[in-house]
Amino acid sequence: MRFLLIQAGFAALCLAVLAVAPGEAQDAETDDPPRLSREEWLATVEAARRRIDQMRREHKSFLPTAEDDAEEASRRVIEDESLQAGDIVSTSKGLLRFKGRPGNSPRPDDFVPLAKPGR
């Protein structure tokens, strides 16, 4: 019984391999990204090692800090071209209301801080 299952599995595998057209197999090979030469790869590895050594000497973290993430998120939201007048965004500088016009690239002066409650 076990032999029949193995034989049936092998037959199915053979049929699957034969079902692939020769052109499809060649297309799959050409879809691969270009490969680096050994020298290019070694140069990339060496550059990464130098960056890591520099970060260690400066006692920098390899992971972005929460402040880095907050600044990046703030930058992205302020540069968002889909903003419309009246939209409120949360940034590292607090809540800001967009007063610019849609379709234009937002500038920092297109935002005004929201008044805090009780002020």
Tab-separated table of N, CA, C and O in Angstrom, residues 67-111:
chain	number	residue	atom	x	y	z
A	67	GLU	N	11.853	58.021	18.836
A	67	GLU	CA	11.907	59.402	18.345
A	67	GLU	C	12.139	59.437	16.831
A	67	GLU	O	11.544	60.252	16.126
A	68	ASP	N	13.007	58.551	16.338
A	68	ASP	CA	13.247	58.470	14.894
A	68	ASP	C	11.965	58.096	14.157
A	68	ASP	O	11.638	58.679	13.118
A	69	ASP	N	11.254	57.113	14.706
A	69	ASP	CA	9.993	56.684	14.084
A	69	ASP	C	8.976	57.816	14.082
A	69	ASP	O	8.271	58.035	13.097
A	70	ALA	N	8.895	58.558	15.194
A	70	ALA	CA	7.933	59.663	15.290
A	70	ALA	C	8.279	60.775	14.300
A	70	ALA	O	7.386	61.330	13.645
A	71	GLU	N	9.549	61.094	14.177
A	71	GLU	CA	9.965	62.134	13.226
A	71	GLU	C	9.668	61.713	11.787
A	71	GLU	O	9.208	62.511	10.979
A	72	GLU	N	9.928	60.449	11.464
A	72	GLU	CA	9.650	59.937	10.114
A	72	GLU	C	8.154	59.980	9.822
A	72	GLU	O	7.729	60.379	8.743
A	73	ALA	N	7.337	59.572	10.786
A	73	ALA	CA	5.885	59.598	10.593
A	73	ALA	C	5.399	61.039	10.430
A	73	ALA	O	4.542	61.311	9.587
A	74	SER	N	5.942	61.956	11.218
A	74	SER	CA	5.561	63.362	11.099
A	74	SER	C	5.937	63.913	9.730
A	74	SER	O	5.161	64.641	9.105
A	75	ARG	N	7.123	63.576	9.265
A	75	ARG	CA	7.562	64.058	7.951
A	75	ARG	C	6.640	63.542	6.851
A	75	ARG	O	6.228	64.283	5.965
A	76	ARG	N	6.281	62.243	6.942
A	76	ARG	CA	5.413	61.661	5.912
A	76	ARG	C	4.041	62.318	5.896
A	76	ARG	O	3.491	62.595	4.832
A	77	VAL	N	3.459	62.564	7.081
A	77	VAL	CA	2.113	63.128	7.118
A	77	VAL	C	2.120	64.577	6.634
A	77	VAL	O	1.183	65.027	5.977
A	78	ILE	N	3.176	65.313	6.926
A	78	ILE	CA	3.234	66.718	6.490
A	78	ILE	C	3.458	66.804	4.984
A	78	ILE	O	3.026	67.754	4.348
A	79	GLU	N	4.082	65.811	4.391
A	79	GLU	CA	4.328	65.809	2.945
A	79	GLU	C	3.222	65.124	2.156
A	79	GLU	O	3.308	65.010	0.936
A	80	ASP	N	2.168	64.672	2.818
A	80	ASP	CA	1.076	63.948	2.170
A	80	ASP	C	0.305	64.878	1.230
A	80	ASP	O	-0.285	65.858	1.665
A	81	GLU	N	0.310	64.566	-0.056
A	81	GLU	CA	-0.343	65.427	-1.048
A	81	GLU	C	-1.850	65.222	-1.111
A	81	GLU	O	-2.541	65.940	-1.820
A	82	SER	N	-2.382	64.262	-0.362
A	82	SER	CA	-3.830	64.040	-0.380
A	82	SER	C	-4.542	64.852	0.698
A	82	SER	O	-5.764	64.767	0.822
A	83	LEU	N	-3.797	65.657	1.459
A	83	LEU	CA	-4.418	66.465	2.507
A	83	LEU	C	-5.367	67.497	1.904
A	83	LEU	O	-5.107	68.045	0.829
A	84	GLN	N	-6.454	67.750	2.611
A	84	GLN	CA	-7.414	68.765	2.193
A	84	GLN	C	-7.552	69.775	3.322
A	84	GLN	O	-7.315	69.462	4.489
A	85	ALA	N	-7.947	70.990	2.981
A	85	ALA	CA	-8.087	72.045	3.986
A	85	ALA	C	-8.987	71.555	5.117
A	85	ALA	O	-10.040	70.974	4.888
A	86	GLY	N	-8.542	71.775	6.350
A	86	GLY	CA	-9.301	71.364	7.517
A	86	GLY	C	-8.866	70.029	8.084
A	86	GLY	O	-9.245	69.689	9.205
A	87	ASP	N	-8.074	69.251	7.346
A	87	ASP	CA	-7.596	67.975	7.863
A	87	ASP	C	-6.708	68.212	9.083
A	87	ASP	O	-5.936	69.170	9.130
A	88	ILE	N	-6.841	67.350	10.060
A	88	ILE	CA	-6.038	67.446	11.273
A	88	ILE	C	-5.072	66.272	11.288
A	88	ILE	O	-5.458	65.125	11.059
A	89	VAL	N	-3.808	66.584	11.532
A	89	VAL	CA	-2.778	65.555	11.551
A	89	VAL	C	-2.069	65.579	12.901
A	89	VAL	O	-1.974	66.617	13.549
A	90	SER	N	-1.607	64.420	13.308
A	90	SER	CA	-0.857	64.292	14.551
A	90	SER	C	0.620	64.186	14.197
A	90	SER	O	1.022	63.313	13.428
A	91	THR	N	1.436	65.077	14.746
A	91	THR	CA	2.866	65.088	14.479
A	91	THR	C	3.620	65.088	15.795
A	91	THR	O	3.028	65.163	16.869
A	92	SER	N	4.931	65.051	15.700
A	92	SER	CA	5.752	65.109	16.906
A	92	SER	C	5.651	66.484	17.570
A	92	SER	O	6.037	66.650	18.714
A	93	LYS	N	5.111	67.469	16.854
A	93	LYS	CA	4.921	68.817	17.403
A	93	LYS	C	3.501	69.036	17.888
A	93	LYS	O	3.113	70.151	18.201
A	94	GLY	N	2.703	67.986	17.914
A	94	GLY	CA	1.324	68.077	18.370
A	94	GLY	C	0.345	67.985	17.216
A	94	GLY	O	0.713	67.669	16.079
A	95	LEU	N	-0.923	68.311	17.499
A	95	LEU	CA	-1.958	68.272	16.472
A	95	LEU	C	-1.904	69.546	15.648
A	95	LEU	O	-1.833	70.647	16.177
A	96	LEU	N	-1.958	69.381	14.332
A	96	LEU	CA	-1.909	70.510	13.408
A	96	LEU	C	-3.080	70.421	12.446
A	96	LEU	O	-3.486	69.337	12.043
A	97	ARG	N	-3.623	71.594	12.065
A	97	ARG	CA	-4.701	71.653	11.077
A	97	ARG	C	-4.100	72.140	9.764
A	97	ARG	O	-3.365	73.115	9.726
A	98	PHE	N	-4.439	71.431	8.689
A	98	PHE	CA	-3.945	71.796	7.361
A	98	PHE	C	-4.815	72.905	6.806
A	98	PHE	O	-6.026	72.792	6.740
A	99	LYS	N	-4.202	74.018	6.415
A	99	LYS	CA	-4.958	75.143	5.858
A	99	LYS	C	-4.640	75.376	4.382
A	99	LYS	O	-5.173	76.292	3.776
A	100	GLY	N	-3.788	74.553	3.813
A	100	GLY	CA	-3.411	74.709	2.415
A	100	GLY	C	-4.497	74.251	1.471
A	100	GLY	O	-5.619	73.918	1.864
A	101	ARG	N	-4.158	74.248	0.197
A	101	ARG	CA	-5.108	73.816	-0.834
A	101	ARG	C	-4.731	72.440	-1.344
A	101	ARG	O	-3.560	72.132	-1.483
A	102	PRO	N	-5.755	71.622	-1.658
A	102	PRO	CA	-5.445	70.285	-2.191
A	102	PRO	C	-4.771	70.400	-3.552
A	102	PRO	O	-4.993	71.346	-4.295
A	103	GLY	N	-3.932	69.427	-3.846
A	103	GLY	CA	-3.254	69.398	-5.137
A	103	GLY	C	-1.898	70.061	-5.094
A	103	GLY	O	-1.050	69.797	-5.925
A	104	ASN	N	-1.666	70.934	-4.139
A	104	ASN	CA	-0.362	71.566	-3.998
A	104	ASN	C	0.472	70.754	-3.012
A	104	ASN	O	-0.060	70.150	-2.096
A	105	SER	N	1.755	70.761	-3.207
A	105	SER	CA	2.623	70.084	-2.238
A	105	SER	C	2.573	70.855	-0.932
A	105	SER	O	2.837	72.062	-0.918
A	106	PRO	N	2.223	70.200	0.152
A	106	PRO	CA	2.139	70.897	1.436
A	106	PRO	C	3.492	71.450	1.877
A	106	PRO	O	4.533	70.846	1.630
A	107	ARG	N	3.440	72.616	2.510
A	107	ARG	CA	4.635	73.239	3.077
A	107	ARG	C	4.409	73.362	4.584
A	107	ARG	O	3.265	73.370	5.040
A	108	PRO	N	5.477	73.481	5.359
A	108	PRO	CA	5.295	73.587	6.818
A	108	PRO	C	4.401	74.751	7.238
A	108	PRO	O	3.670	74.645	8.227
A	109	ASP	N	4.396	75.848	6.485
A	109	ASP	CA	3.551	76.990	6.872
A	109	ASP	C	2.086	76.796	6.471
A	109	ASP	O	1.254	77.663	6.734
A	110	ASP	N	1.750	75.660	5.866
A	110	ASP	CA	0.354	75.329	5.552
A	110	ASP	C	-0.358	74.710	6.746
A	110	ASP	O	-1.520	74.336	6.647
A	111	PHE	N	0.326	74.569	7.869
A	111	PHE	CA	-0.233	73.936	9.055
A	111	PHE	C	-0.270	74.938	10.211
A	111	PHE	O	0.654	75.726	10.381
